[in-house]
């Protein structure tokens, strides 16, 4: 079933000449919930089976890269550095976070801190300064990073630090805290196939919405990785739903020496779209989304401007042998299993690995970053665009133009 939002409105209240959006919905033609669940599981199984059919079937390398890259020394900002014998507390914390199932909710006030830290892992919103420690550079832009699975606070900070270093921007980190591999995978399945607005999307939506409504922002940029692409796909669906007034509410489901500021967790109550003023297409047109290893089932445009530029701007980057990217942007039988990914898709041929820094951003820096020169080299290297009919920047991916503060 397809839900049609209708013709979007522009900032001055007039009708845009943009093409109306159709939001794909889960298949609700089957009346029995059990049958719908079975159909969804069957669809996921086929997508996963197609993704696993890589040759050679080096599944560990598809996630972690070639084995010889697992051995130190590592590059600065490499995720492999989380396993560091000289920082045993951080290493142990990571291993506990990814193995012990936890609850994605704010911890209760009566619980002991140690247990709260182990069994309650809510999504939190954190600010990361730019490469020189400034929070106030590029005041007319808002940059967000939404991480993927198996990422605890330490790894998320490593990712955010490298994004700040590479693009010279402060970053708002939507830290999708890992709740263990099993719980993370359940969240991915619910968000990918059944479009459930899981806890990370509930936390991400308000801050992205606020940035779009801020008249002082001319650009809102989201970088998403792995599960983060599923989260951003569902956030986009919510943004599209309020780009014209909704008819009714829609409910969605190491210690410092001195005391730090008391931490305020993001609100976690039910999300009601009726609480948010409608967006205009002009506001939504500020949004740019850059996805790495896109694994969402559907990530589509809202509309196109009269100039032909899509709203929002979306680009995807994937390694050829990244098994997670083969669940979405590189799904071998995308049309057959309902995978619909809008925007130019850039693939690095012959490349293995799934980690954001080690297997994606390092490669971008190696090819595109030239000293302190602003912007990339004017080509998509080391990626190639595999759907040349899609919209694209004139000089390769638009994302590369932001390197070194471009």
PDB file of C-alpha atoms in Angstrom, residues 152-276:
ATOM      1  CA  UNK A 152      29.127   2.240  22.126  1.00  0.00           C
ATOM      2  CA  UNK A 153      29.934   5.758  23.292  1.00  0.00           C
ATOM      3  CA  UNK A 154      33.701   5.413  22.794  1.00  0.00           C
ATOM      4  CA  UNK A 155      33.441   4.191  19.192  1.00  0.00           C
ATOM      5  CA  UNK A 156      30.790   6.806  18.378  1.00  0.00           C
ATOM      6  CA  UNK A 157      33.135   9.521  19.660  1.00  0.00           C
ATOM      7  CA  UNK A 158      35.940   8.153  17.457  1.00  0.00           C
ATOM      8  CA  UNK A 159      33.637   8.359  14.435  1.00  0.00           C
ATOM      9  CA  UNK A 160      32.449  11.867  15.294  1.00  0.00           C
ATOM     10  CA  UNK A 161      35.997  13.089  15.874  1.00  0.00           C
ATOM     11  CA  UNK A 162      37.083  11.916  12.427  1.00  0.00           C
ATOM     12  CA  UNK A 163      34.055  13.490  10.744  1.00  0.00           C
ATOM     13  CA  UNK A 164      34.958  16.784  12.456  1.00  0.00           C
ATOM     14  CA  UNK A 165      38.583  16.404  11.363  1.00  0.00           C
ATOM     15  CA  UNK A 166      37.771  15.542   7.750  1.00  0.00           C
ATOM     16  CA  UNK A 167      35.083  18.170   7.132  1.00  0.00           C
ATOM     17  CA  UNK A 168      36.155  20.842   9.675  1.00  0.00           C
ATOM     18  CA  UNK A 169      32.625  21.106  11.105  1.00  0.00           C
ATOM     19  CA  UNK A 170      31.148  20.775  14.578  1.00  0.00           C
ATOM     20  CA  UNK A 171      28.956  17.667  14.664  1.00  0.00           C
ATOM     21  CA  UNK A 172      25.850  16.759  16.615  1.00  0.00           C
ATOM     22  CA  UNK A 173      26.268  13.086  17.439  1.00  0.00           C
ATOM     23  CA  UNK A 174      23.031  11.125  17.605  1.00  0.00           C
ATOM     24  CA  UNK A 175      24.649   8.302  19.535  1.00  0.00           C
ATOM     25  CA  UNK A 176      22.608   5.235  18.730  1.00  0.00           C
ATOM     26  CA  UNK A 177      23.965   3.325  21.713  1.00  0.00           C
ATOM     27  CA  UNK A 178      24.496  -0.394  21.203  1.00  0.00           C
ATOM     28  CA  UNK A 179      22.220  -2.633  23.257  1.00  0.00           C
ATOM     29  CA  UNK A 180      24.193  -5.761  22.256  1.00  0.00           C
ATOM     30  CA  UNK A 181      24.357  -7.425  18.864  1.00  0.00           C
ATOM     31  CA  UNK A 182      21.051  -9.249  19.343  1.00  0.00           C
ATOM     32  CA  UNK A 183      19.000  -6.209  20.393  1.00  0.00           C
ATOM     33  CA  UNK A 184      20.628  -4.047  17.710  1.00  0.00           C
ATOM     34  CA  UNK A 185      19.657  -6.585  15.052  1.00  0.00           C
ATOM     35  CA  UNK A 186      16.057  -6.655  16.272  1.00  0.00           C
ATOM     36  CA  UNK A 187      15.917  -2.859  16.026  1.00  0.00           C
ATOM     37  CA  UNK A 188      17.319  -3.061  12.484  1.00  0.00           C
ATOM     38  CA  UNK A 189      14.718  -5.613  11.431  1.00  0.00           C
ATOM     39  CA  UNK A 190      11.824  -3.604  12.863  1.00  0.00           C
ATOM     40  CA  UNK A 191      12.997  -0.395  11.224  1.00  0.00           C
ATOM     41  CA  UNK A 192      13.975  -1.939   7.877  1.00  0.00           C
ATOM     42  CA  UNK A 193      11.001  -4.161   7.077  1.00  0.00           C
ATOM     43  CA  UNK A 194       8.147  -2.866   9.241  1.00  0.00           C
ATOM     44  CA  UNK A 195       9.177   0.834   9.366  1.00  0.00           C
ATOM     45  CA  UNK A 196       8.887   0.919  13.124  1.00  0.00           C
ATOM     46  CA  UNK A 197      10.080   4.163  14.632  1.00  0.00           C
ATOM     47  CA  UNK A 198      12.498   2.659  17.123  1.00  0.00           C
ATOM     48  CA  UNK A 199      13.990   4.532  20.080  1.00  0.00           C
ATOM     49  CA  UNK A 200      16.950   6.056  18.136  1.00  0.00           C
ATOM     50  CA  UNK A 201      14.597   7.559  15.522  1.00  0.00           C
ATOM     51  CA  UNK A 202      12.348   8.993  18.249  1.00  0.00           C
ATOM     52  CA  UNK A 203      15.377  10.776  19.730  1.00  0.00           C
ATOM     53  CA  UNK A 204      16.803  11.882  16.359  1.00  0.00           C
ATOM     54  CA  UNK A 205      13.635  13.367  14.869  1.00  0.00           C
ATOM     55  CA  UNK A 206      13.171  16.425  17.160  1.00  0.00           C
ATOM     56  CA  UNK A 207      16.750  17.709  16.888  1.00  0.00           C
ATOM     57  CA  UNK A 208      16.816  17.361  13.097  1.00  0.00           C
ATOM     58  CA  UNK A 209      13.398  18.993  12.857  1.00  0.00           C
ATOM     59  CA  UNK A 210      14.570  21.922  15.025  1.00  0.00           C
ATOM     60  CA  UNK A 211      17.565  22.467  12.753  1.00  0.00           C
ATOM     61  CA  UNK A 212      15.340  22.531   9.666  1.00  0.00           C
ATOM     62  CA  UNK A 213      12.984  25.052  11.304  1.00  0.00           C
ATOM     63  CA  UNK A 214      15.884  27.334  12.288  1.00  0.00           C
ATOM     64  CA  UNK A 215      15.765  30.228   9.821  1.00  0.00           C
ATOM     65  CA  UNK A 216      19.469  30.849  10.426  1.00  0.00           C
ATOM     66  CA  UNK A 217      20.432  27.474   8.952  1.00  0.00           C
ATOM     67  CA  UNK A 218      20.905  27.267   5.209  1.00  0.00           C
ATOM     68  CA  UNK A 219      22.163  23.696   5.270  1.00  0.00           C
ATOM     69  CA  UNK A 220      21.354  20.683   7.449  1.00  0.00           C
ATOM     70  CA  UNK A 221      23.624  17.700   6.778  1.00  0.00           C
ATOM     71  CA  UNK A 222      23.125  14.161   8.059  1.00  0.00           C
ATOM     72  CA  UNK A 223      25.818  11.491   7.821  1.00  0.00           C
ATOM     73  CA  UNK A 224      24.420   8.042   8.532  1.00  0.00           C
ATOM     74  CA  UNK A 225      26.171   4.683   8.701  1.00  0.00           C
ATOM     75  CA  UNK A 226      24.769   1.151   8.667  1.00  0.00           C
ATOM     76  CA  UNK A 227      21.770   1.000  11.039  1.00  0.00           C
ATOM     77  CA  UNK A 228      21.904   4.788  11.011  1.00  0.00           C
ATOM     78  CA  UNK A 229      20.630   4.674   7.403  1.00  0.00           C
ATOM     79  CA  UNK A 230      17.532   2.766   8.578  1.00  0.00           C
ATOM     80  CA  UNK A 231      17.033   5.333  11.326  1.00  0.00           C
ATOM     81  CA  UNK A 232      17.390   8.262   8.928  1.00  0.00           C
ATOM     82  CA  UNK A 233      15.013   6.618   6.444  1.00  0.00           C
ATOM     83  CA  UNK A 234      12.310   6.558   9.106  1.00  0.00           C
ATOM     84  CA  UNK A 235      13.140  10.095  10.261  1.00  0.00           C
ATOM     85  CA  UNK A 236      12.679  11.237   6.654  1.00  0.00           C
ATOM     86  CA  UNK A 237       9.281   9.558   6.516  1.00  0.00           C
ATOM     87  CA  UNK A 238       8.212  11.520   9.576  1.00  0.00           C
ATOM     88  CA  UNK A 239       9.555  14.778   8.144  1.00  0.00           C
ATOM     89  CA  UNK A 240       7.693  14.136   4.904  1.00  0.00           C
ATOM     90  CA  UNK A 241       4.503  13.460   6.849  1.00  0.00           C
ATOM     91  CA  UNK A 242       4.507  16.961   8.366  1.00  0.00           C
ATOM     92  CA  UNK A 243       5.660  18.922   5.364  1.00  0.00           C
ATOM     93  CA  UNK A 244       1.995  19.730   5.103  1.00  0.00           C
ATOM     94  CA  UNK A 245      -0.267  20.056   8.178  1.00  0.00           C
ATOM     95  CA  UNK A 246      -1.162  16.615   9.568  1.00  0.00           C
ATOM     96  CA  UNK A 247      -4.834  15.819   9.903  1.00  0.00           C
ATOM     97  CA  UNK A 248      -4.332  14.155  13.249  1.00  0.00           C
ATOM     98  CA  UNK A 249      -1.659  13.190  15.745  1.00  0.00           C
ATOM     99  CA  UNK A 250       0.459  10.236  14.734  1.00  0.00           C
ATOM    100  CA  UNK A 251       1.882   8.193  17.615  1.00  0.00           C
ATOM    101  CA  UNK A 252       5.122   6.301  17.175  1.00  0.00           C
ATOM    102  CA  UNK A 253       6.141   4.025  19.011  1.00  0.00           C
ATOM    103  CA  UNK A 254      36.683   7.305  33.240  1.00  0.00           C
ATOM    104  CA  UNK A 255      35.460   9.542  36.140  1.00  0.00           C
ATOM    105  CA  UNK A 256      36.412  13.260  36.029  1.00  0.00           C
ATOM    106  CA  UNK A 257      38.208  14.798  38.952  1.00  0.00           C
ATOM    107  CA  UNK A 258      35.447  17.345  39.506  1.00  0.00           C
ATOM    108  CA  UNK A 259      31.727  16.862  39.224  1.00  0.00           C
ATOM    109  CA  UNK A 260      30.593  17.368  35.609  1.00  0.00           C
ATOM    110  CA  UNK A 261      27.287  19.023  34.657  1.00  0.00           C
ATOM    111  CA  UNK A 262      24.315  16.827  35.454  1.00  0.00           C
ATOM    112  CA  UNK A 263      23.460  14.890  32.304  1.00  0.00           C
ATOM    113  CA  UNK A 264      20.006  15.422  30.812  1.00  0.00           C
ATOM    114  CA  UNK A 265      18.711  12.482  28.816  1.00  0.00           C
ATOM    115  CA  UNK A 266      16.617  13.244  25.726  1.00  0.00           C
ATOM    116  CA  UNK A 267      12.890  12.863  26.257  1.00  0.00           C
ATOM    117  CA  UNK A 268      11.659   9.356  25.566  1.00  0.00           C
ATOM    118  CA  UNK A 269       7.870   9.641  25.738  1.00  0.00           C
ATOM    119  CA  UNK A 270       5.648   8.875  22.781  1.00  0.00           C
ATOM    120  CA  UNK A 271       6.340  10.938  19.671  1.00  0.00           C
ATOM    121  CA  UNK A 272       3.283  12.777  18.306  1.00  0.00           C
ATOM    122  CA  UNK A 273       3.702  14.517  14.970  1.00  0.00           C
ATOM    123  CA  UNK A 274       0.875  16.884  15.843  1.00  0.00           C
ATOM    124  CA  UNK A 275       3.200  18.494  18.406  1.00  0.00           C
ATOM    125  CA  UNK A 276       5.384  19.844  15.589  1.00  0.00           C
TER     126      UNK A 276
END
